[in-house]
Amino acid sequence: MRVYLFIAAVAGGATWLITPLIRHIAIHIGAVGRVRARDVHTIPTPRMGGLGMLIGFVVAMLFASRIPFISGLFTANHQAWVVMAGAIMICLLGMADDLWDLDWMLKLAGQLLISVFVAWGGLQIISLPLGSLVTASPTLSMAITAFLIVASINAVNFVDGLDGLAAGIVAIGGIAFGLYSYILARSSPSYASMATLIDVALVGVCIGFLLHNWHPAKLFMGDSGSMLLGYLITCASIVMTGHLDPASLHTSVYVPVFMPILLPILVLFLPVLDMCLAIVRRLSKGQSPMHPDRMHLHHRMLRIGHSVQGAVLILWGWAALISFGSVTILFFPVRYVVIGFLVAAAVLTVLTMLPYLRRRIPEIMEEDAAYSKHHAAQHVCPQSGRGADRPTSEAGNKSQDAGKDTERDTDRPSQA
């Protein structure tokens, strides 16, 4: 564990140190995001922070290749080098988009080509949970691997809308997945795990970048960063599934075994949910799936009344609940995990809706008070009208009686 913590510290330190230089380079070459209608920030801010994250990740991996405990991971096969090569290519594609705003179809084609290259290099999902333990064919493995990488890349890209949001969600997911992969690796003869190594380096990169990206951000990660994060967290999952041998597994451990396939979906649940909602929303309007709008989850949080920091922290809380909840169910009784999950979900729900409730409850009370006054006035007015008629009629009767008395009085003298 100390080796992994050291790798995370190296990744975080390298990212934190190099990011200010990347910021100056981004400003110099014009990689500065203009303020668009859908953006939350109000001043142009340099992007291309993914380059600093890439440098931090590569430095950490090179350090790891020289540590005896885990150096065997780099000599046993070429997976580590394939992952780094894919990270460099995906980051370069993102940098091109940060500079020139590539067409979404061109960017998607580049993502697909890089994903196929990584799968061809040996990073593939070997087994699938299709009712029983099934070994996928090489062609199917490559197709599924490429699809998962592209989907994760775009999911993180979709959720990258607030300062620190994407980096925090991926860091939380990386911690949960890293703990799971480390515990799983301890059952093997060697504790060394490529999946754990990628996860801890990823977490270190995210934390190092967050020190510059917290609101108000000095630098955006851009597509070069969001695409890199989605790529790396999926690679860690795929590496783990590649080490699972379906023939040696018993159905009693069916769920824990295939948690590496399910966990990335749960870890990236918020980004994936946001992406799916955006695609459905845009297609229903006859728009392109990549058409920008201001209906993402983080936009809705701001519309409710949260500040940028508050929205980010609450979304982090939801990400942590889903990520760690899915991991703890493997090590604790289900009923305890469910109870804890429901309690935490209730608390997060209240925190999520609190600004809306604070604003809406007084409005409801004012509306109720106004309605009560209006309703009371409708009851009082008819009564007051009847009451006004009654004195008038009584006065009329009195005046009539007085007239009669006057007539009688005037008659009397004449009679007299």
PDB file of N, CA and C in Angstrom, residues 277-327:
ATOM      1  N   LEU A 277     -29.246  11.292 -20.590  1.00  0.00           N
ATOM      2  CA  LEU A 277     -30.318  12.275 -20.584  1.00  0.00           C
ATOM      3  C   LEU A 277     -30.121  13.319 -21.671  1.00  0.00           C
ATOM      4  N   ALA A 278     -28.885  13.747 -21.862  1.00  0.00           N
ATOM      5  CA  ALA A 278     -28.601  14.753 -22.890  1.00  0.00           C
ATOM      6  C   ALA A 278     -28.889  14.204 -24.283  1.00  0.00           C
ATOM      7  N   ILE A 279     -28.482  12.960 -24.529  1.00  0.00           N
ATOM      8  CA  ILE A 279     -28.708  12.370 -25.854  1.00  0.00           C
ATOM      9  C   ILE A 279     -30.199  12.229 -26.137  1.00  0.00           C
ATOM     10  N   VAL A 280     -30.943  11.715 -25.160  1.00  0.00           N
ATOM     11  CA  VAL A 280     -32.390  11.552 -25.336  1.00  0.00           C
ATOM     12  C   VAL A 280     -33.054  12.910 -25.522  1.00  0.00           C
ATOM     13  N   ARG A 281     -32.653  13.871 -24.716  1.00  0.00           N
ATOM     14  CA  ARG A 281     -33.249  15.218 -24.783  1.00  0.00           C
ATOM     15  C   ARG A 281     -33.012  15.858 -26.153  1.00  0.00           C
ATOM     16  N   ARG A 282     -31.810  15.727 -26.664  1.00  0.00           N
ATOM     17  CA  ARG A 282     -31.479  16.381 -27.929  1.00  0.00           C
ATOM     18  C   ARG A 282     -32.094  15.658 -29.120  1.00  0.00           C
ATOM     19  N   LEU A 283     -32.089  14.324 -29.084  1.00  0.00           N
ATOM     20  CA  LEU A 283     -32.705  13.580 -30.181  1.00  0.00           C
ATOM     21  C   LEU A 283     -34.208  13.815 -30.234  1.00  0.00           C
ATOM     22  N   SER A 284     -34.835  13.953 -29.073  1.00  0.00           N
ATOM     23  CA  SER A 284     -36.280  14.215 -29.052  1.00  0.00           C
ATOM     24  C   SER A 284     -36.630  15.566 -29.662  1.00  0.00           C
ATOM     25  N   LYS A 285     -35.666  16.483 -29.655  1.00  0.00           N
ATOM     26  CA  LYS A 285     -35.872  17.801 -30.273  1.00  0.00           C
ATOM     27  C   LYS A 285     -35.384  17.853 -31.707  1.00  0.00           C
ATOM     28  N   GLY A 286     -34.922  16.707 -32.224  1.00  0.00           N
ATOM     29  CA  GLY A 286     -34.410  16.677 -33.570  1.00  0.00           C
ATOM     30  C   GLY A 286     -33.031  17.285 -33.720  1.00  0.00           C
ATOM     31  N   GLN A 287     -32.274  17.339 -32.625  1.00  0.00           N
ATOM     32  CA  GLN A 287     -30.944  17.933 -32.645  1.00  0.00           C
ATOM     33  C   GLN A 287     -29.882  16.846 -32.643  1.00  0.00           C
ATOM     34  N   SER A 288     -28.644  17.255 -32.900  1.00  0.00           N
ATOM     35  CA  SER A 288     -27.521  16.337 -32.832  1.00  0.00           C
ATOM     36  C   SER A 288     -27.278  15.933 -31.379  1.00  0.00           C
ATOM     37  N   PRO A 289     -26.834  14.694 -31.123  1.00  0.00           N
ATOM     38  CA  PRO A 289     -26.527  14.297 -29.732  1.00  0.00           C
ATOM     39  C   PRO A 289     -25.456  15.166 -29.092  1.00  0.00           C
ATOM     40  N   MET A 290     -24.618  15.817 -29.889  1.00  0.00           N
ATOM     41  CA  MET A 290     -23.554  16.664 -29.379  1.00  0.00           C
ATOM     42  C   MET A 290     -23.937  18.136 -29.357  1.00  0.00           C
ATOM     43  N   HIS A 291     -25.207  18.437 -29.629  1.00  0.00           N
ATOM     44  CA  HIS A 291     -25.634  19.835 -29.624  1.00  0.00           C
ATOM     45  C   HIS A 291     -25.588  20.383 -28.192  1.00  0.00           C
ATOM     46  N   PRO A 292     -24.890  21.492 -27.958  1.00  0.00           N
ATOM     47  CA  PRO A 292     -24.753  22.003 -26.579  1.00  0.00           C
ATOM     48  C   PRO A 292     -26.050  22.614 -26.062  1.00  0.00           C
ATOM     49  N   ASP A 293     -26.244  22.526 -24.757  1.00  0.00           N
ATOM     50  CA  ASP A 293     -27.384  23.176 -24.109  1.00  0.00           C
ATOM     51  C   ASP A 293     -27.040  23.432 -22.643  1.00  0.00           C
ATOM     52  N   ARG A 294     -27.984  23.978 -21.924  1.00  0.00           N
ATOM     53  CA  ARG A 294     -27.795  24.291 -20.509  1.00  0.00           C
ATOM     54  C   ARG A 294     -28.760  23.466 -19.643  1.00  0.00           C
ATOM     55  N   MET A 295     -28.862  22.181 -19.971  1.00  0.00           N
ATOM     56  CA  MET A 295     -29.772  21.296 -19.249  1.00  0.00           C
ATOM     57  C   MET A 295     -29.036  20.138 -18.581  1.00  0.00           C
ATOM     58  N   HIS A 296     -27.709  20.240 -18.458  1.00  0.00           N
ATOM     59  CA  HIS A 296     -26.954  19.189 -17.778  1.00  0.00           C
ATOM     60  C   HIS A 296     -27.267  19.201 -16.283  1.00  0.00           C
ATOM     61  N   LEU A 297     -26.828  18.154 -15.580  1.00  0.00           N
ATOM     62  CA  LEU A 297     -27.114  18.058 -14.149  1.00  0.00           C
ATOM     63  C   LEU A 297     -26.551  19.245 -13.391  1.00  0.00           C
ATOM     64  N   HIS A 298     -25.336  19.677 -13.741  1.00  0.00           N
ATOM     65  CA  HIS A 298     -24.744  20.806 -13.004  1.00  0.00           C
ATOM     66  C   HIS A 298     -25.487  22.104 -13.300  1.00  0.00           C
ATOM     67  N   HIS A 299     -26.029  22.248 -14.511  1.00  0.00           N
ATOM     68  CA  HIS A 299     -26.852  23.427 -14.793  1.00  0.00           C
ATOM     69  C   HIS A 299     -28.129  23.404 -13.956  1.00  0.00           C
ATOM     70  N   ARG A 300     -28.711  22.238 -13.800  1.00  0.00           N
ATOM     71  CA  ARG A 300     -29.930  22.129 -12.991  1.00  0.00           C
ATOM     72  C   ARG A 300     -29.647  22.441 -11.521  1.00  0.00           C
ATOM     73  N   MET A 301     -28.473  22.022 -11.047  1.00  0.00           N
ATOM     74  CA  MET A 301     -28.105  22.335  -9.660  1.00  0.00           C
ATOM     75  C   MET A 301     -27.980  23.842  -9.456  1.00  0.00           C
ATOM     76  N   LEU A 302     -27.393  24.523 -10.401  1.00  0.00           N
ATOM     77  CA  LEU A 302     -27.287  25.985 -10.290  1.00  0.00           C
ATOM     78  C   LEU A 302     -28.656  26.630 -10.384  1.00  0.00           C
ATOM     79  N   ARG A 303     -29.533  26.090 -11.221  1.00  0.00           N
ATOM     80  CA  ARG A 303     -30.868  26.654 -11.367  1.00  0.00           C
ATOM     81  C   ARG A 303     -31.680  26.474 -10.087  1.00  0.00           C
ATOM     82  N   ILE A 304     -31.447  25.405  -9.367  1.00  0.00           N
ATOM     83  CA  ILE A 304     -32.127  25.207  -8.084  1.00  0.00           C
ATOM     84  C   ILE A 304     -31.751  26.298  -7.101  1.00  0.00           C
ATOM     85  N   GLY A 305     -30.524  26.774  -7.177  1.00  0.00           N
ATOM     86  CA  GLY A 305     -30.081  27.832  -6.276  1.00  0.00           C
ATOM     87  C   GLY A 305     -28.749  27.581  -5.609  1.00  0.00           C
ATOM     88  N   HIS A 306     -28.049  26.503  -5.977  1.00  0.00           N
ATOM     89  CA  HIS A 306     -26.745  26.206  -5.386  1.00  0.00           C
ATOM     90  C   HIS A 306     -25.677  27.126  -5.961  1.00  0.00           C
ATOM     91  N   SER A 307     -24.672  27.390  -5.150  1.00  0.00           N
ATOM     92  CA  SER A 307     -23.470  28.038  -5.660  1.00  0.00           C
ATOM     93  C   SER A 307     -22.649  27.011  -6.437  1.00  0.00           C
ATOM     94  N   VAL A 308     -21.621  27.470  -7.135  1.00  0.00           N
ATOM     95  CA  VAL A 308     -20.779  26.544  -7.887  1.00  0.00           C
ATOM     96  C   VAL A 308     -20.133  25.540  -6.948  1.00  0.00           C
ATOM     97  N   GLN A 309     -19.555  26.033  -5.836  1.00  0.00           N
ATOM     98  CA  GLN A 309     -18.913  25.120  -4.892  1.00  0.00           C
ATOM     99  C   GLN A 309     -19.918  24.158  -4.275  1.00  0.00           C
ATOM    100  N   GLY A 310     -21.094  24.668  -3.909  1.00  0.00           N
ATOM    101  CA  GLY A 310     -22.107  23.807  -3.302  1.00  0.00           C
ATOM    102  C   GLY A 310     -22.588  22.726  -4.251  1.00  0.00           C
ATOM    103  N   ALA A 311     -22.811  23.090  -5.514  1.00  0.00           N
ATOM    104  CA  ALA A 311     -23.249  22.097  -6.495  1.00  0.00           C
ATOM    105  C   ALA A 311     -22.192  21.020  -6.693  1.00  0.00           C
ATOM    106  N   VAL A 312     -20.922  21.421  -6.762  1.00  0.00           N
ATOM    107  CA  VAL A 312     -19.841  20.459  -6.957  1.00  0.00           C
ATOM    108  C   VAL A 312     -19.750  19.505  -5.769  1.00  0.00           C
ATOM    109  N   LEU A 313     -19.814  20.037  -4.560  1.00  0.00           N
ATOM    110  CA  LEU A 313     -19.685  19.191  -3.367  1.00  0.00           C
ATOM    111  C   LEU A 313     -20.835  18.195  -3.269  1.00  0.00           C
ATOM    112  N   ILE A 314     -22.045  18.621  -3.585  1.00  0.00           N
ATOM    113  CA  ILE A 314     -23.184  17.707  -3.501  1.00  0.00           C
ATOM    114  C   ILE A 314     -23.090  16.623  -4.573  1.00  0.00           C
ATOM    115  N   LEU A 315     -22.688  16.985  -5.782  1.00  0.00           N
ATOM    116  CA  LEU A 315     -22.510  15.974  -6.817  1.00  0.00           C
ATOM    117  C   LEU A 315     -21.373  15.022  -6.477  1.00  0.00           C
ATOM    118  N   TRP A 316     -20.338  15.540  -5.824  1.00  0.00           N
ATOM    119  CA  TRP A 316     -19.293  14.646  -5.301  1.00  0.00           C
ATOM    120  C   TRP A 316     -19.884  13.655  -4.307  1.00  0.00           C
ATOM    121  N   GLY A 317     -20.772  14.154  -3.443  1.00  0.00           N
ATOM    122  CA  GLY A 317     -21.401  13.281  -2.456  1.00  0.00           C
ATOM    123  C   GLY A 317     -22.199  12.159  -3.100  1.00  0.00           C
ATOM    124  N   TRP A 318     -22.965  12.489  -4.148  1.00  0.00           N
ATOM    125  CA  TRP A 318     -23.712  11.450  -4.855  1.00  0.00           C
ATOM    126  C   TRP A 318     -22.772  10.438  -5.511  1.00  0.00           C
ATOM    127  N   ALA A 319     -21.681  10.933  -6.102  1.00  0.00           N
ATOM    128  CA  ALA A 319     -20.714  10.032  -6.725  1.00  0.00           C
ATOM    129  C   ALA A 319     -20.088   9.106  -5.694  1.00  0.00           C
ATOM    130  N   ALA A 320     -19.740   9.642  -4.523  1.00  0.00           N
ATOM    131  CA  ALA A 320     -19.151   8.820  -3.467  1.00  0.00           C
ATOM    132  C   ALA A 320     -20.148   7.783  -2.955  1.00  0.00           C
ATOM    133  N   LEU A 321     -21.399   8.182  -2.806  1.00  0.00           N
ATOM    134  CA  LEU A 321     -22.415   7.248  -2.315  1.00  0.00           C
ATOM    135  C   LEU A 321     -22.563   6.066  -3.259  1.00  0.00           C
ATOM    136  N   ILE A 322     -22.652   6.326  -4.547  1.00  0.00           N
ATOM    137  CA  ILE A 322     -22.850   5.246  -5.513  1.00  0.00           C
ATOM    138  C   ILE A 322     -21.587   4.392  -5.644  1.00  0.00           C
ATOM    139  N   SER A 323     -20.432   5.045  -5.689  1.00  0.00           N
ATOM    140  CA  SER A 323     -19.176   4.304  -5.884  1.00  0.00           C
ATOM    141  C   SER A 323     -18.862   3.408  -4.694  1.00  0.00           C
ATOM    142  N   PHE A 324     -18.824   3.995  -3.501  1.00  0.00           N
ATOM    143  CA  PHE A 324     -18.450   3.219  -2.325  1.00  0.00           C
ATOM    144  C   PHE A 324     -19.570   2.276  -1.901  1.00  0.00           C
ATOM    145  N   GLY A 325     -20.820   2.659  -2.187  1.00  0.00           N
ATOM    146  CA  GLY A 325     -21.922   1.743  -1.894  1.00  0.00           C
ATOM    147  C   GLY A 325     -21.833   0.470  -2.703  1.00  0.00           C
ATOM    148  N   SER A 326     -21.422   0.590  -3.961  1.00  0.00           N
ATOM    149  CA  SER A 326     -21.300  -0.594  -4.812  1.00  0.00           C
ATOM    150  C   SER A 326     -20.118  -1.466  -4.401  1.00  0.00           C
ATOM    151  N   VAL A 327     -19.097  -0.884  -3.795  1.00  0.00           N
ATOM    152  CA  VAL A 327     -17.938  -1.670  -3.355  1.00  0.00           C
ATOM    153  C   VAL A 327     -18.209  -2.335  -2.008  1.00  0.00           C
TER     154      VAL A 327
END
